[in-house]
Amino acid sequence: GAVVSQHPSRVICKSGTSVKIECRSLDFQATTMFWYRQFPKQSLMLMATSNEGSKATYEQGVEKDKFLINHASLTLSTLTVTSAHPEDSSFYICSATPASGQGAPNNEQFFGPGTRLTVL
Amino acid sequence: AQRVTQPEKLLSVFKGAPVELKCNYSYSGSPELFWYVQYSRQRLQLLLRHISRESIKGFTADLNKGETSFHLKKPFAQEEDSAMYYCALPSGGYNKLIFGAGTRLAVHP
């Protein structure tokens, strides 16, 4: 149980275009989803916290107009990289925490497989 | 401010040798610490959390509040233990986690 999927797994786009990445909790409801960015051979950097039905909370230094997050349901959060540039190329990872009463500690994060974005 | 430090980027050992991956933290209050593991080409997954005090895949970690450490240990490393290991600490609301830089464990035959 507690599977998180991401789509697409990899995407290549031209500079200036926008890219949407989906994060889904497949077998549980997630009140909170998190978006991370991981550079090669580096740790995960938290970008934002996404709560269902409310605005995302962005970490310091992360441009909210650049990285649009929508958490429209308890099983889906999307990250849209707007007007992507080569420096946005990275590995984007989402995670989700189960809502209370679903059999898992509600502070445990379950991670998606990641999406590799390459901006040409 | 909360901080997690993993001082070693790479730990290289031979099969059967003991392993200790270091993690130090900075946190006001009683922290709940985690170890996550990422095997090659797989997603990040929880290895263990200090409050459960269990041993997973032979790994244990003890919270030492005096030394503000949560080192991960295994008495006899196996080749399948080769992976990236991340120590993590809650930060702020909504159960956010901050991760250490990670340590790559390489177990050689």
mmCIF file of C-alpha atoms in Angstrom:
data_model
loop_
_atom_site.group_PDB
_atom_site.id
_atom_site.type_symbol
_atom_site.label_atom_id
_atom_site.label_comp_id
_atom_site.label_asym_id
_atom_site.label_seq_id
_atom_site.Cartn_x
_atom_site.Cartn_y
_atom_site.Cartn_z
ATOM 1 C CA GLY A 1 0.000 0.000 0.000
ATOM 2 C CA ALA A 2 0.823 3.707 0.104
ATOM 3 C CA VAL A 3 1.949 4.081 -3.475
ATOM 4 C CA VAL A 4 2.652 7.441 -5.032
ATOM 5 C CA SER A 5 2.969 7.843 -8.779
ATOM 6 C CA GLN A 6 4.309 10.671 -10.902
ATOM 7 C CA HIS A 7 3.658 11.450 -14.509
ATOM 8 C CA PRO A 8 5.540 11.863 -16.712
ATOM 9 C CA SER A 9 8.675 10.043 -15.616
ATOM 10 C CA ARG A 10 10.762 12.190 -17.919
ATOM 11 C CA VAL A 11 10.081 15.165 -20.120
ATOM 12 C CA ILE A 12 12.131 17.191 -22.546
ATOM 13 C CA CYS A 13 10.872 20.611 -23.535
ATOM 14 C CA LYS A 14 11.993 23.758 -25.269
ATOM 15 C CA SER A 15 12.973 26.839 -23.373
ATOM 16 C CA GLY A 16 9.997 29.091 -22.734
ATOM 17 C CA THR A 17 7.373 26.382 -22.627
ATOM 18 C CA SER A 18 5.460 25.226 -19.561
ATOM 19 C CA VAL A 19 5.529 21.716 -18.204
ATOM 20 C CA LYS A 20 3.023 20.064 -15.876
ATOM 21 C CA ILE A 21 3.995 17.213 -13.567
ATOM 22 C CA GLU A 22 1.344 15.158 -11.804
ATOM 23 C CA CYS A 23 1.655 13.473 -8.435
ATOM 24 C CA ARG A 24 -0.979 10.953 -7.414
ATOM 25 C CA SER A 25 -1.534 8.917 -4.285
ATOM 26 C CA LEU A 26 -2.916 5.675 -5.686
ATOM 27 C CA ASP A 27 -4.323 3.869 -2.686
ATOM 28 C CA PHE A 28 -4.701 6.498 -0.012
ATOM 29 C CA GLN A 29 -5.899 10.008 0.493
ATOM 30 C CA ALA A 30 -3.217 12.567 1.077
ATOM 31 C CA THR A 31 -3.986 15.741 2.915
ATOM 32 C CA THR A 32 -0.511 17.019 2.266
ATOM 33 C CA MET A 33 1.864 16.587 -0.644
ATOM 34 C CA PHE A 34 5.361 17.905 -0.928
ATOM 35 C CA TRP A 35 7.429 18.850 -3.937
ATOM 36 C CA TYR A 36 11.182 18.471 -3.932
ATOM 37 C CA ARG A 37 13.948 19.185 -6.347
ATOM 38 C CA GLN A 38 17.077 17.085 -6.536
ATOM 39 C CA PHE A 39 20.199 18.061 -8.411
ATOM 40 C CA PRO A 40 22.667 15.379 -9.516
ATOM 41 C CA LYS A 41 24.487 13.812 -6.599
ATOM 42 C CA GLN A 42 22.789 16.193 -4.182
ATOM 43 C CA SER A 43 20.118 15.934 -1.549
ATOM 44 C CA LEU A 44 16.444 16.707 -1.855
ATOM 45 C CA MET A 45 15.530 20.341 -1.552
ATOM 46 C CA LEU A 46 11.980 21.035 -0.425
ATOM 47 C CA MET A 47 10.286 23.449 -2.792
ATOM 48 C CA ALA A 48 6.763 23.667 -1.438
ATOM 49 C CA THR A 49 4.087 22.078 0.689
ATOM 50 C CA SER A 50 0.759 21.476 -0.971
ATOM 51 C CA ASN A 51 -2.455 21.097 0.996
ATOM 52 C CA GLU A 52 -5.706 19.992 -0.571
ATOM 53 C CA GLY A 53 -8.021 22.895 -1.162
ATOM 54 C CA SER A 54 -5.629 25.626 -0.128
ATOM 55 C CA LYS A 55 -2.690 27.558 -1.498
ATOM 56 C CA ALA A 56 0.697 25.947 -1.442
ATOM 57 C CA THR A 57 3.340 27.104 0.976
ATOM 58 C CA TYR A 58 6.637 27.795 -0.745
ATOM 59 C CA GLU A 59 10.071 27.560 0.770
ATOM 60 C CA GLN A 60 12.283 30.593 0.854
ATOM 61 C CA GLY A 61 13.839 31.311 -2.507
ATOM 62 C CA VAL A 62 11.311 29.321 -4.537
ATOM 63 C CA GLU A 63 9.343 31.470 -6.977
ATOM 64 C CA LYS A 64 5.658 30.723 -6.627
ATOM 65 C CA ASP A 65 4.861 32.256 -10.005
ATOM 66 C CA LYS A 66 7.469 30.042 -11.610
ATOM 67 C CA PHE A 67 6.443 26.818 -9.943
ATOM 68 C CA LEU A 68 2.657 26.684 -9.824
ATOM 69 C CA ILE A 69 1.192 24.083 -7.522
ATOM 70 C CA ASN A 70 -2.391 22.917 -7.519
ATOM 71 C CA HIS A 71 -3.790 20.364 -5.075
ATOM 72 C CA ALA A 72 -7.323 19.959 -6.320
ATOM 73 C CA SER A 73 -8.159 16.661 -4.673
ATOM 74 C CA LEU A 74 -6.977 14.382 -1.908
ATOM 75 C CA THR A 75 -5.165 12.198 -4.421
ATOM 76 C CA LEU A 76 -3.688 14.634 -6.919
ATOM 77 C CA SER A 77 -1.240 17.510 -6.832
ATOM 78 C CA THR A 78 0.300 19.115 -9.889
ATOM 79 C CA LEU A 79 3.452 21.145 -10.328
ATOM 80 C CA THR A 80 3.658 23.377 -13.377
ATOM 81 C CA VAL A 81 7.030 24.789 -14.309
ATOM 82 C CA THR A 82 6.143 27.936 -16.230
ATOM 83 C CA SER A 83 8.333 29.408 -18.948
ATOM 84 C CA ALA A 84 10.941 26.772 -18.324
ATOM 85 C CA HIS A 85 14.610 27.549 -18.837
ATOM 86 C CA PRO A 86 17.653 25.266 -18.927
ATOM 87 C CA GLU A 87 18.441 26.062 -15.295
ATOM 88 C CA ASP A 88 15.104 24.486 -14.359
ATOM 89 C CA SER A 89 16.375 21.139 -15.598
ATOM 90 C CA SER A 90 16.339 18.842 -12.618
ATOM 91 C CA PHE A 91 14.772 15.816 -10.979
ATOM 92 C CA TYR A 92 11.451 16.710 -9.366
ATOM 93 C CA ILE A 93 10.113 14.423 -6.670
ATOM 94 C CA CYS A 94 6.806 14.510 -4.868
ATOM 95 C CA SER A 95 5.783 12.860 -1.656
ATOM 96 C CA ALA A 96 2.476 12.461 0.152
ATOM 97 C CA THR A 97 1.411 11.973 3.724
ATOM 98 C CA PRO A 98 -1.736 9.950 4.422
ATOM 99 C CA ALA A 99 -4.747 11.575 5.979
ATOM 100 C CA SER A 100 -5.538 10.462 9.511
ATOM 101 C CA GLY A 101 -7.180 7.103 9.971
ATOM 102 C CA GLN A 102 -5.635 5.374 6.985
ATOM 103 C CA GLY A 103 -3.418 2.982 8.836
ATOM 104 C CA ALA A 104 -0.117 4.796 8.461
ATOM 105 C CA PRO A 105 1.535 7.361 10.673
ATOM 106 C CA ASN A 106 0.299 10.674 9.403
ATOM 107 C CA ASN A 107 3.745 12.166 9.387
ATOM 108 C CA GLU A 108 5.285 9.487 7.192
ATOM 109 C CA GLN A 109 6.020 10.626 3.676
ATOM 110 C CA PHE A 110 5.662 8.260 0.734
ATOM 111 C CA PHE A 111 7.679 9.233 -2.276
ATOM 112 C CA GLY A 112 6.999 9.167 -5.965
ATOM 113 C CA PRO A 113 9.568 7.872 -8.443
ATOM 114 C CA GLY A 114 10.476 11.339 -9.635
ATOM 115 C CA THR A 115 10.263 13.211 -12.931
ATOM 116 C CA ARG A 116 13.353 14.161 -14.863
ATOM 117 C CA LEU A 117 12.882 17.501 -16.602
ATOM 118 C CA THR A 118 15.290 18.571 -19.319
ATOM 119 C CA VAL A 119 14.863 22.028 -20.794
ATOM 120 C CA LEU A 120 16.680 22.605 -24.072
ATOM 121 C CA ALA B 1 17.109 26.722 12.986
ATOM 122 C CA GLN B 2 16.682 23.042 12.301
ATOM 123 C CA ARG B 3 19.551 21.433 10.484
ATOM 124 C CA VAL B 4 20.694 17.944 9.584
ATOM 125 C CA THR B 5 24.325 17.187 8.917
ATOM 126 C CA GLN B 6 25.676 14.070 7.293
ATOM 127 C CA PRO B 7 29.413 14.632 7.223
ATOM 128 C CA GLU B 8 30.355 11.773 4.904
ATOM 129 C CA LYS B 9 29.496 11.850 1.214
ATOM 130 C CA LEU B 10 30.755 8.335 0.669
ATOM 131 C CA LEU B 11 31.311 5.390 2.941
ATOM 132 C CA SER B 12 33.043 2.453 1.342
ATOM 133 C CA VAL B 13 33.302 -0.878 3.174
ATOM 134 C CA PHE B 14 33.754 -4.551 2.454
ATOM 135 C CA LYS B 15 30.998 -7.089 2.854
ATOM 136 C CA GLY B 16 30.711 -8.243 6.444
ATOM 137 C CA ALA B 17 32.274 -5.114 7.907
ATOM 138 C CA PRO B 18 30.395 -2.942 10.413
ATOM 139 C CA VAL B 19 28.826 0.227 9.114
ATOM 140 C CA GLU B 20 28.024 3.517 10.813
ATOM 141 C CA LEU B 21 26.504 6.369 8.845
ATOM 142 C CA LYS B 22 26.675 9.564 10.803
ATOM 143 C CA CYS B 23 23.888 12.057 11.294
ATOM 144 C CA ASN B 24 23.918 15.087 13.558
ATOM 145 C CA TYR B 25 21.039 17.435 14.003
ATOM 146 C CA SER B 26 20.157 20.829 15.341
ATOM 147 C CA TYR B 27 16.630 21.093 16.748
ATOM 148 C CA SER B 28 14.907 22.860 19.590
ATOM 149 C CA GLY B 29 12.699 20.433 21.446
ATOM 150 C CA SER B 30 12.330 16.668 21.111
ATOM 151 C CA PRO B 31 12.948 15.694 17.523
ATOM 152 C CA GLU B 32 11.535 12.755 15.633
ATOM 153 C CA LEU B 33 14.250 11.606 13.284
ATOM 154 C CA PHE B 34 14.141 9.385 10.243
ATOM 155 C CA TRP B 35 16.466 7.489 7.973
ATOM 156 C CA TYR B 36 15.439 7.190 4.341
ATOM 157 C CA VAL B 37 17.167 5.004 1.765
ATOM 158 C CA GLN B 38 17.321 5.267 -2.002
ATOM 159 C CA TYR B 39 18.524 2.188 -3.850
ATOM 160 C CA SER B 40 19.811 2.542 -7.385
ATOM 161 C CA ARG B 41 17.013 3.538 -9.776
ATOM 162 C CA GLN B 42 14.386 3.301 -7.048
ATOM 163 C CA ARG B 43 12.380 5.855 -5.153
ATOM 164 C CA LEU B 44 13.191 7.136 -1.724
ATOM 165 C CA GLN B 45 11.724 4.982 1.019
ATOM 166 C CA LEU B 46 11.597 5.089 4.776
ATOM 167 C CA LEU B 47 14.153 2.826 6.416
ATOM 168 C CA LEU B 48 13.429 3.523 10.043
ATOM 169 C CA ARG B 49 12.193 6.165 12.473
ATOM 170 C CA HIS B 50 13.620 6.589 15.906
ATOM 171 C CA ILE B 51 10.345 6.427 17.828
ATOM 172 C CA SER B 52 9.612 2.922 16.601
ATOM 173 C CA ARG B 53 12.957 1.668 17.936
ATOM 174 C CA GLU B 54 12.927 -1.221 15.506
ATOM 175 C CA SER B 55 15.591 -2.849 13.409
ATOM 176 C CA ILE B 56 15.009 -2.836 9.679
ATOM 177 C CA LYS B 57 17.208 -4.934 7.401
ATOM 178 C CA GLY B 58 19.623 -5.223 10.284
ATOM 179 C CA PHE B 59 19.991 -1.457 10.662
ATOM 180 C CA THR B 60 19.442 0.349 13.941
ATOM 181 C CA ALA B 61 19.705 3.967 14.955
ATOM 182 C CA ASP B 62 19.717 5.405 18.435
ATOM 183 C CA LEU B 63 18.859 8.973 19.229
ATOM 184 C CA ASN B 64 21.556 10.525 21.396
ATOM 185 C CA LYS B 65 20.218 13.828 22.639
ATOM 186 C CA GLY B 66 23.446 14.703 24.438
ATOM 187 C CA GLU B 67 25.462 14.436 21.239
ATOM 188 C CA THR B 68 22.506 15.458 19.026
ATOM 189 C CA SER B 69 23.190 12.445 16.859
ATOM 190 C CA PHE B 70 21.164 9.727 15.162
ATOM 191 C CA HIS B 71 23.784 7.512 13.601
ATOM 192 C CA LEU B 72 22.697 4.531 11.517
ATOM 193 C CA LYS B 73 24.476 1.276 12.264
ATOM 194 C CA LYS B 74 24.668 -2.242 10.972
ATOM 195 C CA PRO B 75 27.059 -4.833 12.365
ATOM 196 C CA PHE B 76 27.652 -6.725 9.121
ATOM 197 C CA ALA B 77 27.179 -4.910 5.821
ATOM 198 C CA GLN B 78 25.790 -6.721 2.791
ATOM 199 C CA GLU B 79 26.274 -5.841 -0.868
ATOM 200 C CA GLU B 80 22.549 -5.152 -1.202
ATOM 201 C CA ASP B 81 22.905 -2.393 1.385
ATOM 202 C CA SER B 82 24.682 -0.262 -1.211
ATOM 203 C CA ALA B 83 22.497 2.831 -1.616
ATOM 204 C CA MET B 84 22.112 6.507 -0.741
ATOM 205 C CA TYR B 85 21.068 7.094 2.846
ATOM 206 C CA TYR B 86 19.421 10.287 4.015
ATOM 207 C CA CYS B 87 18.822 11.415 7.561
ATOM 208 C CA ALA B 88 15.731 13.605 7.949
ATOM 209 C CA LEU B 89 14.193 15.832 10.579
ATOM 210 C CA PRO B 90 10.743 17.428 10.838
ATOM 211 C CA SER B 91 10.724 21.149 10.235
ATOM 212 C CA GLY B 92 7.815 23.465 10.723
ATOM 213 C CA GLY B 93 4.194 22.567 10.191
ATOM 214 C CA TYR B 94 2.497 20.059 7.910
ATOM 215 C CA ASN B 95 5.078 17.408 8.768
ATOM 216 C CA LYS B 96 7.702 18.916 6.493
ATOM 217 C CA LEU B 97 11.043 17.173 6.463
ATOM 218 C CA ILE B 98 14.491 18.560 5.927
ATOM 219 C CA PHE B 99 17.046 16.142 4.614
ATOM 220 C CA GLY B 100 20.738 15.835 5.162
ATOM 221 C CA ALA B 101 23.072 15.864 2.188
ATOM 222 C CA GLY B 102 23.071 12.084 2.076
ATOM 223 C CA THR B 103 25.765 9.444 2.365
ATOM 224 C CA ARG B 104 26.447 6.935 -0.345
ATOM 225 C CA LEU B 105 27.202 3.530 1.111
ATOM 226 C CA ALA B 106 29.185 1.255 -1.149
ATOM 227 C CA VAL B 107 29.605 -2.323 0.035
ATOM 228 C CA HIS B 108 32.224 -4.247 -1.889
ATOM 229 C CA PRO B 109 32.420 -8.034 -2.182
#
